Short mmCIF file of N, CA, C and O in Angstrom, two decimals:
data_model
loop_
_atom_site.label_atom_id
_atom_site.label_comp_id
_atom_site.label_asym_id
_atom_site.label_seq_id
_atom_site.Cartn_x
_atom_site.Cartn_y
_atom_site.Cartn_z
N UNK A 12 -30.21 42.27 77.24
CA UNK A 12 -29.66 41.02 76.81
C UNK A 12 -30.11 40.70 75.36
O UNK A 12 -29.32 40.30 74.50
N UNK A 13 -31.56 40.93 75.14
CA UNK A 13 -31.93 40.59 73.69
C UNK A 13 -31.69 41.70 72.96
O UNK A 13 -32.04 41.48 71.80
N UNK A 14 -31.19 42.95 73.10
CA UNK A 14 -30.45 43.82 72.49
C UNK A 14 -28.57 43.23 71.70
O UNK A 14 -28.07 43.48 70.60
N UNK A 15 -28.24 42.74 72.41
CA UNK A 15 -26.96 42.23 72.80
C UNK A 15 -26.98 40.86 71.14
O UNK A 15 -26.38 40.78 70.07
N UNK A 16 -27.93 40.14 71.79
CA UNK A 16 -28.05 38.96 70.88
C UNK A 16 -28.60 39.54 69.43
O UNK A 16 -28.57 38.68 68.56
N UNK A 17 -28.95 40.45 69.13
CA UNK A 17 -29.76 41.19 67.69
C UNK A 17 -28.65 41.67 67.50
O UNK A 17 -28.38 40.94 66.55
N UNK A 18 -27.48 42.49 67.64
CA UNK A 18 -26.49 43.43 67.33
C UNK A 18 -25.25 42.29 67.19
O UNK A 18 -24.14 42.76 66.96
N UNK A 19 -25.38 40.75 67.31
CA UNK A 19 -24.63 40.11 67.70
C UNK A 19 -24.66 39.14 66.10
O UNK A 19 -23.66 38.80 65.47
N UNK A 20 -26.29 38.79 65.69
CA UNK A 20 -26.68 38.44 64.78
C UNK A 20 -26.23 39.59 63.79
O UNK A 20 -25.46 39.23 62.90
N UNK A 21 -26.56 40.73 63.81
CA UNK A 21 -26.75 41.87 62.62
C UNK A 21 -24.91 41.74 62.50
O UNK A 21 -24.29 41.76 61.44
N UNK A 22 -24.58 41.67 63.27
CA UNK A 22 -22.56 41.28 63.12
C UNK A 22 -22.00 40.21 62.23
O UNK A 22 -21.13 40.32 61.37
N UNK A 23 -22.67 39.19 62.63
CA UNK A 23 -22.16 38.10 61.85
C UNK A 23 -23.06 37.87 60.52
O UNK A 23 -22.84 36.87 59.84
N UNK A 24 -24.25 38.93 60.10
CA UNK A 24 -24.71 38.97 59.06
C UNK A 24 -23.72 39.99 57.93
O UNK A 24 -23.25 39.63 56.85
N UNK A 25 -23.64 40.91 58.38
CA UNK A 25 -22.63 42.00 57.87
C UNK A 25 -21.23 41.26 57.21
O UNK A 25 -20.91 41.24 56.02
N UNK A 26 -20.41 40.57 58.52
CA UNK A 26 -19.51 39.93 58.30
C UNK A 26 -20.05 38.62 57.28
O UNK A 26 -19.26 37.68 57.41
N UNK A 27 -20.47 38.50 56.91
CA UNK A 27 -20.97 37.10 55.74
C UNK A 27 -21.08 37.84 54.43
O UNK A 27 -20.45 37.53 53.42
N UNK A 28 -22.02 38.97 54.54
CA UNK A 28 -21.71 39.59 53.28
C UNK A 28 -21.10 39.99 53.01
O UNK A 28 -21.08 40.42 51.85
N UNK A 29 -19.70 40.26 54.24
CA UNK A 29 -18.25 41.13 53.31
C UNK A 29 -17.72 40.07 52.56
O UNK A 29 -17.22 40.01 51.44
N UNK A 30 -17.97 39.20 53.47
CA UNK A 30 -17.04 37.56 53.39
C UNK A 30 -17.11 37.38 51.60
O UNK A 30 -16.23 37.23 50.75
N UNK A 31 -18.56 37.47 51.52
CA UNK A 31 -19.21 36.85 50.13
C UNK A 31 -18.73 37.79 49.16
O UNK A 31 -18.89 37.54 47.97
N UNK A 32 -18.21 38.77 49.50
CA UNK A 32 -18.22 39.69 48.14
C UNK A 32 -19.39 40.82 47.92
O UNK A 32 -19.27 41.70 47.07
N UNK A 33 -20.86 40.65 49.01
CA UNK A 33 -21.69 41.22 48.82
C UNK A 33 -21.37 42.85 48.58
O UNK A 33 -21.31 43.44 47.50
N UNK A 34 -21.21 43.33 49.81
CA UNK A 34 -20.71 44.60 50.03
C UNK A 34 -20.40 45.51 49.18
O UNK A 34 -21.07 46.46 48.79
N UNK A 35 -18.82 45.00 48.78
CA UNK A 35 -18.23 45.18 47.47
C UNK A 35 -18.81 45.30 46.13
O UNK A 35 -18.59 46.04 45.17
N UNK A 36 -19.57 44.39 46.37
CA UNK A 36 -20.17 44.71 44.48
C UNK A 36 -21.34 45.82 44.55
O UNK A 36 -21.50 46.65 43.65
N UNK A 37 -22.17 45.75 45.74
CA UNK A 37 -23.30 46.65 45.87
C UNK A 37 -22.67 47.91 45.53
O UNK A 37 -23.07 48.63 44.62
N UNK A 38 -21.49 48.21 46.41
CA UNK A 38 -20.86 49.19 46.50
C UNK A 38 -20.46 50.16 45.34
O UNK A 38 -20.79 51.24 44.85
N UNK A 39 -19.66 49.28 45.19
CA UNK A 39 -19.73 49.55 42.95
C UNK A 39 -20.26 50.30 42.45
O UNK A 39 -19.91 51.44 42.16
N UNK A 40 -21.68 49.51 42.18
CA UNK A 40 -22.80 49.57 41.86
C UNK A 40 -23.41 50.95 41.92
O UNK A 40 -23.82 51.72 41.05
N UNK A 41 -23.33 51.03 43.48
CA UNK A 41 -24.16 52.75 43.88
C UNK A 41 -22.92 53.61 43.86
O UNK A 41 -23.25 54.79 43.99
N UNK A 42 -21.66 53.47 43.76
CA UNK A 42 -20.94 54.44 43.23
C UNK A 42 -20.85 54.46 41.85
O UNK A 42 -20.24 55.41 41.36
N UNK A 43 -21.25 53.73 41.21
CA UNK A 43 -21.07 53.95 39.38
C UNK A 43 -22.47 54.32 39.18
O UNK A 43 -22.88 54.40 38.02
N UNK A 44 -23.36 54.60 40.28
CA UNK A 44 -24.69 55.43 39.97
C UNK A 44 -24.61 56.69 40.28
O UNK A 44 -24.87 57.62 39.52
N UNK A 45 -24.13 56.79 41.76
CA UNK A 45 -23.83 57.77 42.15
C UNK A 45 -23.08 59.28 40.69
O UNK A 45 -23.40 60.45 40.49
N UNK A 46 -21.96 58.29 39.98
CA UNK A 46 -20.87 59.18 39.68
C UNK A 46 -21.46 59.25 38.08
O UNK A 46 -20.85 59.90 37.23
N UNK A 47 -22.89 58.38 37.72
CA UNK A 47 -23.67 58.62 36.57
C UNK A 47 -24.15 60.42 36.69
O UNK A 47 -24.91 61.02 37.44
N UNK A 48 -23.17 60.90 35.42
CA UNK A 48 -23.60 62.31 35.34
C UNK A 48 -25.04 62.66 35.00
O UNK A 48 -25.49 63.70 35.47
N UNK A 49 -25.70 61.99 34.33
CA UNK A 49 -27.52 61.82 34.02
C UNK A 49 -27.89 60.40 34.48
O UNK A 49 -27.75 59.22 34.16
N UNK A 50 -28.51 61.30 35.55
CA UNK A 50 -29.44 60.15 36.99
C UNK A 50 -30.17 59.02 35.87
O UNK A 50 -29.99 59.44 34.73
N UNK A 51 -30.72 58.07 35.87
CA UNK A 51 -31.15 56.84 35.12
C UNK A 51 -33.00 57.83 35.47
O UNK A 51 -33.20 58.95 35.94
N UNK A 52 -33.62 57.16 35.16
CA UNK A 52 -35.36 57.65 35.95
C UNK A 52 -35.45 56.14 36.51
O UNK A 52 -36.42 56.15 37.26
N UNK A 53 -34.98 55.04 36.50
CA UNK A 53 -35.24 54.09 37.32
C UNK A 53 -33.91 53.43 37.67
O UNK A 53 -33.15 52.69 37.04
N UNK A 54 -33.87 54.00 39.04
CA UNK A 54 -32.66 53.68 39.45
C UNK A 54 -32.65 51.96 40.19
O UNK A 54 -31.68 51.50 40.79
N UNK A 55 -33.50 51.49 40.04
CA UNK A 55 -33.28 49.75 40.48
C UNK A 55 -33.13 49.01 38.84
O UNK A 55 -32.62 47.90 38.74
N UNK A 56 -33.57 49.66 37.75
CA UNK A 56 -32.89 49.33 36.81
C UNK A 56 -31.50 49.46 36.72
O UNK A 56 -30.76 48.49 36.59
N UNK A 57 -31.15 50.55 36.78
CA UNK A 57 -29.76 50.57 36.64
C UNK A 57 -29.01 50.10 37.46
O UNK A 57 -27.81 50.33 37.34
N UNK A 58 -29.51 49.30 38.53
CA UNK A 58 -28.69 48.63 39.60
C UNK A 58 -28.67 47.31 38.92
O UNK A 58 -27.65 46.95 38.33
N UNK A 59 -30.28 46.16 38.99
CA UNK A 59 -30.20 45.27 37.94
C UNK A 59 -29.09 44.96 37.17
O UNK A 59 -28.22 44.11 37.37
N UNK A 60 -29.30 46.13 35.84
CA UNK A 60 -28.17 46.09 34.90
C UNK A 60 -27.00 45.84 35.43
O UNK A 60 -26.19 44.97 35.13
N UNK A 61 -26.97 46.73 36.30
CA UNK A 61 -25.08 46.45 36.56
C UNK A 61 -24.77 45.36 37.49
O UNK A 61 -23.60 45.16 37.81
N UNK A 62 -25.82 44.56 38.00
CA UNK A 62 -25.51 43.54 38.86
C UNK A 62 -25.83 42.27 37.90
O UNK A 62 -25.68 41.15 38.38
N UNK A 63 -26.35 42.42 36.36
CA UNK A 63 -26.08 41.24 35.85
C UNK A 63 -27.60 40.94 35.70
O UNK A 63 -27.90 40.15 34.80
N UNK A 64 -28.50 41.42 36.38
CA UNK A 64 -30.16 40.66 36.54
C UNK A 64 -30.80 40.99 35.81
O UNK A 64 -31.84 40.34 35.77
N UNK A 65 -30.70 42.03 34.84
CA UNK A 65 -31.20 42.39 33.77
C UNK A 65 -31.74 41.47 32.86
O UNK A 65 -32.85 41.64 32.35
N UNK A 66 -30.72 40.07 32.52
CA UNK A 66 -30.85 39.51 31.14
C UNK A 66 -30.21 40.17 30.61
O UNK A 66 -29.71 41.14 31.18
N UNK A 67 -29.89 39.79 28.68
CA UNK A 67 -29.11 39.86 27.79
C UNK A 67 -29.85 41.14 27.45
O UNK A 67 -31.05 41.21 27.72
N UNK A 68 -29.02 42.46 26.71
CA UNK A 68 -29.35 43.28 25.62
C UNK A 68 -30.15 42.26 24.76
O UNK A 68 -30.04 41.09 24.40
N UNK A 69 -31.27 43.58 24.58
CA UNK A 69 -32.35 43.69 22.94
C UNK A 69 -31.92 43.23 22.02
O UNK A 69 -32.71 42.56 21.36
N UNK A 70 -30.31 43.38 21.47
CA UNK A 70 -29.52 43.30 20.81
C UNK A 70 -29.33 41.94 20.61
O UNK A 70 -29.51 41.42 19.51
N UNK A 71 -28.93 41.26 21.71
CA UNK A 71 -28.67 39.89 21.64
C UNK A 71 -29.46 38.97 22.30
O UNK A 71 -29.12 37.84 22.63
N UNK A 72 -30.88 39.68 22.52
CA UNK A 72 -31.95 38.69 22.51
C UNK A 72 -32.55 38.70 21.14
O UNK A 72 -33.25 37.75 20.78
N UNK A 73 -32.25 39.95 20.16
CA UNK A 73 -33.08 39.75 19.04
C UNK A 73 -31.95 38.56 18.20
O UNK A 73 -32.47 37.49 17.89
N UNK A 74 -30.99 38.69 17.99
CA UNK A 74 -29.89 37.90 17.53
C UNK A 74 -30.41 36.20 17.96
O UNK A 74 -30.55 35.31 17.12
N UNK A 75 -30.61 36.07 19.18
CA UNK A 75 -30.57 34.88 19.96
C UNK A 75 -31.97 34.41 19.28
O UNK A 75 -32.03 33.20 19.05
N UNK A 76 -33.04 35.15 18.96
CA UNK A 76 -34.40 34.73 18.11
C UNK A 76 -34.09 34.36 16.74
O UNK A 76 -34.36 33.38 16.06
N UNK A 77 -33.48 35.37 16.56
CA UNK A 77 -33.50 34.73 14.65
C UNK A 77 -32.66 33.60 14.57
O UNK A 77 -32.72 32.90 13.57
N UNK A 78 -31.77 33.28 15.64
CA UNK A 78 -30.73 32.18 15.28
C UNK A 78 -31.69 30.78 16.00
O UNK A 78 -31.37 29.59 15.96
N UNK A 79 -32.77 31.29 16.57
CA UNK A 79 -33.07 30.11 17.15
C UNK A 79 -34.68 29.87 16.28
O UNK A 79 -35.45 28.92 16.42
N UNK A 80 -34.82 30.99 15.46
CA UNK A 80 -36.24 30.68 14.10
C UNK A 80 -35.22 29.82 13.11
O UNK A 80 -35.92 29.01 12.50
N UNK A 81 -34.14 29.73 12.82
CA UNK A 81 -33.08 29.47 11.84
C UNK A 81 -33.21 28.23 12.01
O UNK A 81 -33.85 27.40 11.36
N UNK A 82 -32.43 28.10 13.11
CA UNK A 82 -32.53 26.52 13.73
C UNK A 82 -33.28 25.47 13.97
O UNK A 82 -32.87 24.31 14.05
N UNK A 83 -34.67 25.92 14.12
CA UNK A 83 -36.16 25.47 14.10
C UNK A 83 -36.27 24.98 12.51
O UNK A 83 -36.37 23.78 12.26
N UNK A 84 -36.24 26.01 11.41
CA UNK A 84 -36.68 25.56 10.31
C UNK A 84 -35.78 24.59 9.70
O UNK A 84 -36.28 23.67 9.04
N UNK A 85 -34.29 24.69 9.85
CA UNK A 85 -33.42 23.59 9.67
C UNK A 85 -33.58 22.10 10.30
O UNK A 85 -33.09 21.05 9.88
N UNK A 86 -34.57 22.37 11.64
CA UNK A 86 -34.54 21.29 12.36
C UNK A 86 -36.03 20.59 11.68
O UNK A 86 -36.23 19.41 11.98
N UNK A 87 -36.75 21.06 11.05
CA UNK A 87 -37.91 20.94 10.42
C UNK A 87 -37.54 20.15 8.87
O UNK A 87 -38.13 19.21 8.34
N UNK A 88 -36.48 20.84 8.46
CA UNK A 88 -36.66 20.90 7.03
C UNK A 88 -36.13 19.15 6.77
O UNK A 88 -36.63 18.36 5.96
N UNK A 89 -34.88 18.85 7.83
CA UNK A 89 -34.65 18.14 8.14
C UNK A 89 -35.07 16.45 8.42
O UNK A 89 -34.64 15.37 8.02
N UNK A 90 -36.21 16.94 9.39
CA UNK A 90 -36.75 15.70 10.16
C UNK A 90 -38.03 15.91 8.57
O UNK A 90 -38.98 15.14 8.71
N UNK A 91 -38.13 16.75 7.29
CA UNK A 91 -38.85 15.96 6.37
C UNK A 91 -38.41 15.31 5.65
O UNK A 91 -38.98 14.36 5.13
N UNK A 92 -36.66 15.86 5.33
CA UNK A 92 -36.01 15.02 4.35
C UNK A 92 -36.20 13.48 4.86
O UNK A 92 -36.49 12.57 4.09
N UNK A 93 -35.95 13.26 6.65
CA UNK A 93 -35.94 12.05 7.19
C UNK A 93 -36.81 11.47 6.79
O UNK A 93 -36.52 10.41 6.24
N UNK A 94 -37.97 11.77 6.83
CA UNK A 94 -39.50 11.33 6.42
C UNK A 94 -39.60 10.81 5.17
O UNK A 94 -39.86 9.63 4.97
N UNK A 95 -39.36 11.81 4.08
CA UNK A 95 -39.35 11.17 2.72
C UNK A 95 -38.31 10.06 2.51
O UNK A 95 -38.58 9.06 1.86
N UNK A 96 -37.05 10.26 3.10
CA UNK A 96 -36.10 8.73 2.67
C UNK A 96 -36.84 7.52 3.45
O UNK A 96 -37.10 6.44 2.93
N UNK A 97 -37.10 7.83 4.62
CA UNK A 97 -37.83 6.44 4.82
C UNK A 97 -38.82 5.85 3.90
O UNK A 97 -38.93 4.68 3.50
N UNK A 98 -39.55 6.93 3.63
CA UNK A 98 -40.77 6.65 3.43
C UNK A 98 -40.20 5.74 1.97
O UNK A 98 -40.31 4.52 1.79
N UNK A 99 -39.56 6.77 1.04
CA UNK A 99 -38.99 6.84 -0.44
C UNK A 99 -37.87 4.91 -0.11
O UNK A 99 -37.43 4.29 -1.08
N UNK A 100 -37.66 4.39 1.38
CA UNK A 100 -37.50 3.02 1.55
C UNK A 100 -35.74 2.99 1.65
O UNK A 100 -35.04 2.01 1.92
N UNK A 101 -35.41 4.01 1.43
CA UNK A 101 -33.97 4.44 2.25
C UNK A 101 -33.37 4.19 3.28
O UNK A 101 -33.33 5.05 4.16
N UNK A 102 -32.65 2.77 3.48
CA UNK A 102 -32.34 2.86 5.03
C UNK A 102 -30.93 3.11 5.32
O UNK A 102 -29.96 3.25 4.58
N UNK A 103 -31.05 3.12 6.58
CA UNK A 103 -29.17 3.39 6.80
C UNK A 103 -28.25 2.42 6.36
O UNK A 103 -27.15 2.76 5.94
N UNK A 104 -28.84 0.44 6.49
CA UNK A 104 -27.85 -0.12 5.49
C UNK A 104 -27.33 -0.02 4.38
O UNK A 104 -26.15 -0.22 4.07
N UNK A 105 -28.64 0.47 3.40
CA UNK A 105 -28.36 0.88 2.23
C UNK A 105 -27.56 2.16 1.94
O UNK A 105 -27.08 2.44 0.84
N UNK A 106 -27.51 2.61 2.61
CA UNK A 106 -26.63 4.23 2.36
C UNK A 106 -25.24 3.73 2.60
O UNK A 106 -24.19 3.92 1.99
N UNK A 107 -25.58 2.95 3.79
CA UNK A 107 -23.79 2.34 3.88
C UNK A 107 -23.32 1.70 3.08
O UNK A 107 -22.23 1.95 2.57
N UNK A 108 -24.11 0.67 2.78
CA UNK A 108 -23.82 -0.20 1.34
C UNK A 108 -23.52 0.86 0.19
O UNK A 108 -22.58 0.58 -0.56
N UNK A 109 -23.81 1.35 0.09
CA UNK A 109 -23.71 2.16 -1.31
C UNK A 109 -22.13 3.38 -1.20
O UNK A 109 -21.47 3.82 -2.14
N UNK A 110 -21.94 3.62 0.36
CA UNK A 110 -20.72 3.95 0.52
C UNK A 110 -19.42 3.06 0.20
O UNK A 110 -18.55 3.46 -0.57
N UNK A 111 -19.39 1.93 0.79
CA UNK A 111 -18.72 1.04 1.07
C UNK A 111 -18.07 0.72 -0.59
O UNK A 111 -16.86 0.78 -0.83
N UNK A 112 -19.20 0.33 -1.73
CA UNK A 112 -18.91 -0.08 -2.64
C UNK A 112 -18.64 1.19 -3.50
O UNK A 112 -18.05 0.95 -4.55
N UNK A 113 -18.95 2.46 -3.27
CA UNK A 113 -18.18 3.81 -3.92
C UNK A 113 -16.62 3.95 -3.63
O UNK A 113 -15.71 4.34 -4.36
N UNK A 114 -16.62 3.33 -1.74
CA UNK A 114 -15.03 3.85 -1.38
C UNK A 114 -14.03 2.07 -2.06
O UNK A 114 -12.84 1.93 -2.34
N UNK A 115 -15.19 1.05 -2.08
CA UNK A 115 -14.36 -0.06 -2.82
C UNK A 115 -13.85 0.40 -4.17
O UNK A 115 -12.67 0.25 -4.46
N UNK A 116 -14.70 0.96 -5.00
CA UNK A 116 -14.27 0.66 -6.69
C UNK A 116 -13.22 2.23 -6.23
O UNK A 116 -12.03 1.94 -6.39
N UNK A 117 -13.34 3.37 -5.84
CA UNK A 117 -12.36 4.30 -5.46
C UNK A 117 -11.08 3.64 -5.55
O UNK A 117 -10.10 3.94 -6.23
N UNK A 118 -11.33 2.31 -4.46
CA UNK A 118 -9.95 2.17 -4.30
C UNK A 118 -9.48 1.15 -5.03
O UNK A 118 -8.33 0.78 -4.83
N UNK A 119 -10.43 0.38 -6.20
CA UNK A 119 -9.95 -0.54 -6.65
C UNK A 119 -9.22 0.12 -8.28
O UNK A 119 -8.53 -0.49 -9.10
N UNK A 120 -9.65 1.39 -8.30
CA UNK A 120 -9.36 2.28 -9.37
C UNK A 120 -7.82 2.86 -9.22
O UNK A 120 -7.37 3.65 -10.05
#
């Protein structure tokens, strides 16, 4: 009987992962290893990879660093300019004011 109920479970486990897509992609997977003419030396890497778990290529993690050192120093260079206009007594009325009466005489011209 508890044979019955284990083979009954292992059924409707099977059937969930066809359901899901599991199956199928594993499947893939060890046939696009399988049909790899030079075996990998770590073959749960090359499963990883092809299932996505890897993370990004070297390539575009090194890319993803320099754009995000870039962004840092812009975000730096930035929040000093902020610093000195305050400081230098710059406020946002005044910047507006000083728009306002550039786009007035603009248009009074």
């Amino acid at each position: 009987m508890a044979h019955l109920a284990s083979e009954s479970k292992r059924e409707q486990f099977r059937r969930y992962l066809e359901k899901s897509g599991v199956l199928d992609t594993l499947t893939s997977v060890l046939v696009a290893l399988f049909e790899e003419p030079e075996k990998p030396n770590n073959a749960l890497d090359f499963i990883k990879l092809h299932l996505g778990a890897a993370g990004p290529e070297p390539a575009d993690t090194e890319a993803l660093r320099t754009e995000l050192a870039d962004l840092q120093q812009k975000c730096s260079e930035l929040m000093e300019e902020n610093k000195e206009l305050r400081i230098n007594g710059y406020s946002k009325e005044e910047g507006l004011s000083r728009k306002c009466s550039l786009v007035y005489h603009l248009i009074a011209c």
